[in-house]
Amino acid sequence: MNRETWLLWLLADSQLPTGGFVASAGLEAAMQAGLVRESALDTDRDSFVEFIRRSTQNQVRFALPFCSQTYEQISEQVSGHLTHTMQDGGSARADNDDSAIEAILHRFAAIDDHHHAMVSSNSVAMRASVAQGGGLLSLFNRGYAQATFMADARGQLCVAVAKRLQRLSRLSKIRAHWPTVFGFVCVALGIGLEHAQQLYMFQFVRQIFSAAIRLNLVGPLRAQALECDMQQLVDTLLARYAHLRVAFETMDDMLGESAVYTEPILELFQGMHDRLYSRIFNS
């Protein structure tokens, strides 16, 4: 088993302490508003399955391009700096190179700020994204950064960036949203882009099913059966949209060929979460 496979299993763990268990992706509000019926009968599962399908498509069209863009931009910056350092015969202590760290943070901040501008109209989604991004960043700094394989020049550069990023996040100078932090962490751990995209979508779908079980919408056994059926949906969506990236003030952005919301109704329901009389999730 190679290291990437091992890390993918670690990141796919349902016990990953990033705070995802307190988010329902709008499912709780949709249930209370009647968009998703509470019946657990197999003959009445259409509303729940439709919610998953629409939410997953919305995620792959809006959030995944930010994750992919961050991955490519950070990977390019890290690889370019290390190549330049080796060609110049410089020190392998790349983590001490402040100019490289600042350049990477600048790239990250540009994408993260763009994501924040697009999600800021939905305070509930924005809060959940920042909380989960901060949780993953803290997990990386306090956990994965201590791994022995992170001791090389590439690993130390990424660790230095992550520490600076967390410091700026705590000072509210960078928000560190979930999609952008996820892309950065996958680069730092050496996970390939395709696997990173698959893992991102898997975690999103699993989050909805986890929330559905705790809301007593479905039982754990039926949830497993339905989650198996979602594999084809995720594969189809990735085949169509995995190539999309964030376009900054270009024609692609204006024509909807970049990061877009495809399900504004679901966004409205999620935004209602704070108005619920009783709730068990934060979002």
Short mmCIF file of N, CA, C and O in Angstrom, two decimals, residues 4 8 63-76 154 179-180 182-201 238 241-245:
data_model
loop_
_atom_site.label_atom_id
_atom_site.label_comp_id
_atom_site.label_asym_id
_atom_site.label_seq_id
_atom_site.Cartn_x
_atom_site.Cartn_y
_atom_site.Cartn_z
N GLU A 4 -0.18 7.53 -0.39
CA GLU A 4 -1.38 8.26 -0.79
C GLU A 4 -2.64 7.49 -0.44
O GLU A 4 -3.61 8.06 0.08
N LEU A 8 -5.55 8.70 2.12
CA LEU A 8 -6.95 8.81 1.67
C LEU A 8 -7.88 8.12 2.66
O LEU A 8 -8.96 8.62 2.96
N ALA A 63 -18.56 24.62 -5.17
CA ALA A 63 -17.43 24.52 -4.25
C ALA A 63 -16.23 23.80 -4.85
O ALA A 63 -15.08 24.19 -4.60
N LEU A 64 -16.47 22.74 -5.62
CA LEU A 64 -15.35 21.96 -6.15
C LEU A 64 -14.40 22.77 -7.02
O LEU A 64 -13.18 22.56 -6.94
N PRO A 65 -14.88 23.70 -7.87
CA PRO A 65 -13.93 24.51 -8.65
C PRO A 65 -12.96 25.30 -7.77
O PRO A 65 -11.79 25.49 -8.15
N PHE A 66 -13.39 25.75 -6.60
CA PHE A 66 -12.50 26.46 -5.69
C PHE A 66 -11.45 25.51 -5.12
O PHE A 66 -10.27 25.86 -5.01
N CYS A 67 -11.88 24.30 -4.76
CA CYS A 67 -10.95 23.30 -4.25
C CYS A 67 -9.90 22.95 -5.32
O CYS A 67 -8.70 22.91 -5.04
N SER A 68 -10.36 22.72 -6.55
CA SER A 68 -9.46 22.34 -7.64
C SER A 68 -8.50 23.47 -8.01
O SER A 68 -7.31 23.25 -8.26
N GLN A 69 -9.04 24.69 -8.02
CA GLN A 69 -8.20 25.86 -8.35
C GLN A 69 -7.11 26.05 -7.30
O GLN A 69 -5.96 26.31 -7.63
N THR A 70 -7.48 25.92 -6.04
CA THR A 70 -6.50 26.06 -4.97
C THR A 70 -5.43 24.98 -5.10
O THR A 70 -4.24 25.26 -4.97
N TYR A 71 -5.85 23.76 -5.36
CA TYR A 71 -4.91 22.65 -5.51
C TYR A 71 -3.89 22.96 -6.60
O TYR A 71 -2.67 22.85 -6.38
N GLU A 72 -4.36 23.35 -7.77
CA GLU A 72 -3.45 23.58 -8.89
C GLU A 72 -2.55 24.78 -8.66
O GLU A 72 -1.35 24.73 -8.97
N GLN A 73 -3.10 25.86 -8.12
CA GLN A 73 -2.31 27.06 -7.89
C GLN A 73 -1.22 26.83 -6.84
O GLN A 73 -0.05 27.21 -7.05
N ILE A 74 -1.57 26.20 -5.75
CA ILE A 74 -0.61 25.95 -4.68
C ILE A 74 0.43 24.93 -5.12
O ILE A 74 1.63 25.07 -4.86
N SER A 75 0.00 23.88 -5.81
CA SER A 75 0.92 22.86 -6.30
C SER A 75 1.94 23.46 -7.26
O SER A 75 3.15 23.16 -7.18
N GLU A 76 1.46 24.31 -8.14
CA GLU A 76 2.37 24.97 -9.09
C GLU A 76 3.37 25.86 -8.36
O GLU A 76 4.57 25.87 -8.70
N ARG A 154 9.80 19.88 0.70
CA ARG A 154 8.43 20.16 0.26
C ARG A 154 7.47 20.17 1.45
O ARG A 154 6.63 21.07 1.57
N PRO A 179 -13.40 24.55 1.15
CA PRO A 179 -12.90 24.08 -0.15
C PRO A 179 -11.44 24.46 -0.40
O PRO A 179 -10.67 23.64 -0.93
N THR A 180 -11.06 25.66 -0.04
CA THR A 180 -9.70 26.11 -0.32
C THR A 180 -8.69 25.43 0.62
O THR A 180 -7.61 25.03 0.19
N PHE A 182 -9.11 22.53 1.99
CA PHE A 182 -9.07 21.12 1.57
C PHE A 182 -8.09 20.95 0.40
O PHE A 182 -7.28 20.01 0.39
N GLY A 183 -8.17 21.84 -0.57
CA GLY A 183 -7.25 21.76 -1.70
C GLY A 183 -5.80 21.91 -1.28
O GLY A 183 -4.92 21.18 -1.74
N PHE A 184 -5.55 22.86 -0.38
CA PHE A 184 -4.18 23.06 0.12
C PHE A 184 -3.66 21.85 0.87
O PHE A 184 -2.52 21.42 0.66
N VAL A 185 -4.48 21.28 1.75
CA VAL A 185 -4.05 20.13 2.55
C VAL A 185 -3.73 18.94 1.66
O VAL A 185 -2.76 18.21 1.90
N CYS A 186 -4.53 18.73 0.63
CA CYS A 186 -4.25 17.62 -0.30
C CYS A 186 -2.92 17.81 -1.02
O CYS A 186 -2.18 16.85 -1.25
N VAL A 187 -2.60 19.05 -1.37
CA VAL A 187 -1.29 19.33 -1.97
C VAL A 187 -0.18 19.02 -0.97
O VAL A 187 0.81 18.36 -1.30
N ALA A 188 -0.35 19.50 0.24
CA ALA A 188 0.67 19.32 1.27
C ALA A 188 0.93 17.85 1.57
O ALA A 188 2.08 17.45 1.82
N LEU A 189 -0.12 17.03 1.52
CA LEU A 189 0.03 15.60 1.83
C LEU A 189 0.41 14.77 0.61
O LEU A 189 0.65 13.56 0.74
N GLY A 190 0.46 15.40 -0.55
CA GLY A 190 0.87 14.67 -1.76
C GLY A 190 -0.22 13.82 -2.37
O GLY A 190 0.06 12.82 -3.06
N ILE A 191 -1.47 14.19 -2.16
CA ILE A 191 -2.59 13.47 -2.75
C ILE A 191 -2.88 14.03 -4.14
O ILE A 191 -2.91 15.24 -4.33
N GLY A 192 -3.08 13.16 -5.11
CA GLY A 192 -3.32 13.59 -6.48
C GLY A 192 -4.62 14.35 -6.62
O GLY A 192 -5.56 14.18 -5.83
N LEU A 193 -4.72 15.19 -7.65
CA LEU A 193 -5.90 16.03 -7.85
C LEU A 193 -7.17 15.21 -8.04
O LEU A 193 -8.21 15.50 -7.45
N GLU A 194 -7.11 14.17 -8.85
CA GLU A 194 -8.30 13.36 -9.11
C GLU A 194 -8.81 12.72 -7.82
O GLU A 194 -10.01 12.74 -7.54
N HIS A 195 -7.90 12.16 -7.05
CA HIS A 195 -8.30 11.56 -5.78
C HIS A 195 -8.81 12.61 -4.80
O HIS A 195 -9.73 12.35 -4.02
N ALA A 196 -8.22 13.80 -4.83
CA ALA A 196 -8.67 14.88 -3.95
C ALA A 196 -10.10 15.28 -4.29
O ALA A 196 -10.93 15.50 -3.38
N GLN A 197 -10.42 15.38 -5.56
CA GLN A 197 -11.78 15.72 -5.98
C GLN A 197 -12.77 14.64 -5.58
O GLN A 197 -13.88 14.94 -5.10
N GLN A 198 -12.40 13.39 -5.76
CA GLN A 198 -13.28 12.28 -5.37
C GLN A 198 -13.52 12.28 -3.87
O GLN A 198 -14.65 12.09 -3.41
N LEU A 199 -12.46 12.49 -3.10
CA LEU A 199 -12.59 12.51 -1.65
C LEU A 199 -13.46 13.67 -1.19
O LEU A 199 -14.28 13.51 -0.27
N TYR A 200 -13.30 14.81 -1.81
CA TYR A 200 -14.09 15.98 -1.44
C TYR A 200 -15.58 15.70 -1.60
O TYR A 200 -16.39 15.99 -0.71
N MET A 201 -15.95 15.12 -2.73
CA MET A 201 -17.36 14.83 -2.98
C MET A 201 -17.87 13.70 -2.10
O MET A 201 -19.02 13.72 -1.65
N LEU A 238 -18.52 14.30 -11.71
CA LEU A 238 -17.09 14.58 -11.83
C LEU A 238 -16.63 14.49 -13.27
O LEU A 238 -15.77 15.28 -13.72
N TYR A 241 -17.85 17.86 -14.76
CA TYR A 241 -17.51 19.16 -14.19
C TYR A 241 -16.17 19.24 -13.46
O TYR A 241 -15.80 20.32 -13.00
N ALA A 242 -15.43 18.14 -13.36
CA ALA A 242 -14.17 18.17 -12.61
C ALA A 242 -13.15 19.13 -13.23
O ALA A 242 -12.22 19.57 -12.56
N HIS A 243 -13.31 19.44 -14.50
CA HIS A 243 -12.34 20.32 -15.18
C HIS A 243 -12.57 21.80 -14.87
O HIS A 243 -11.71 22.64 -15.18
N LEU A 244 -13.70 22.14 -14.26
CA LEU A 244 -14.03 23.54 -14.03
C LEU A 244 -13.12 24.16 -12.98
O LEU A 244 -12.74 23.52 -12.00
N ARG A 245 -12.75 25.40 -13.22
CA ARG A 245 -11.95 26.16 -12.27
C ARG A 245 -12.60 27.51 -12.04
O ARG A 245 -13.51 27.92 -12.75
#
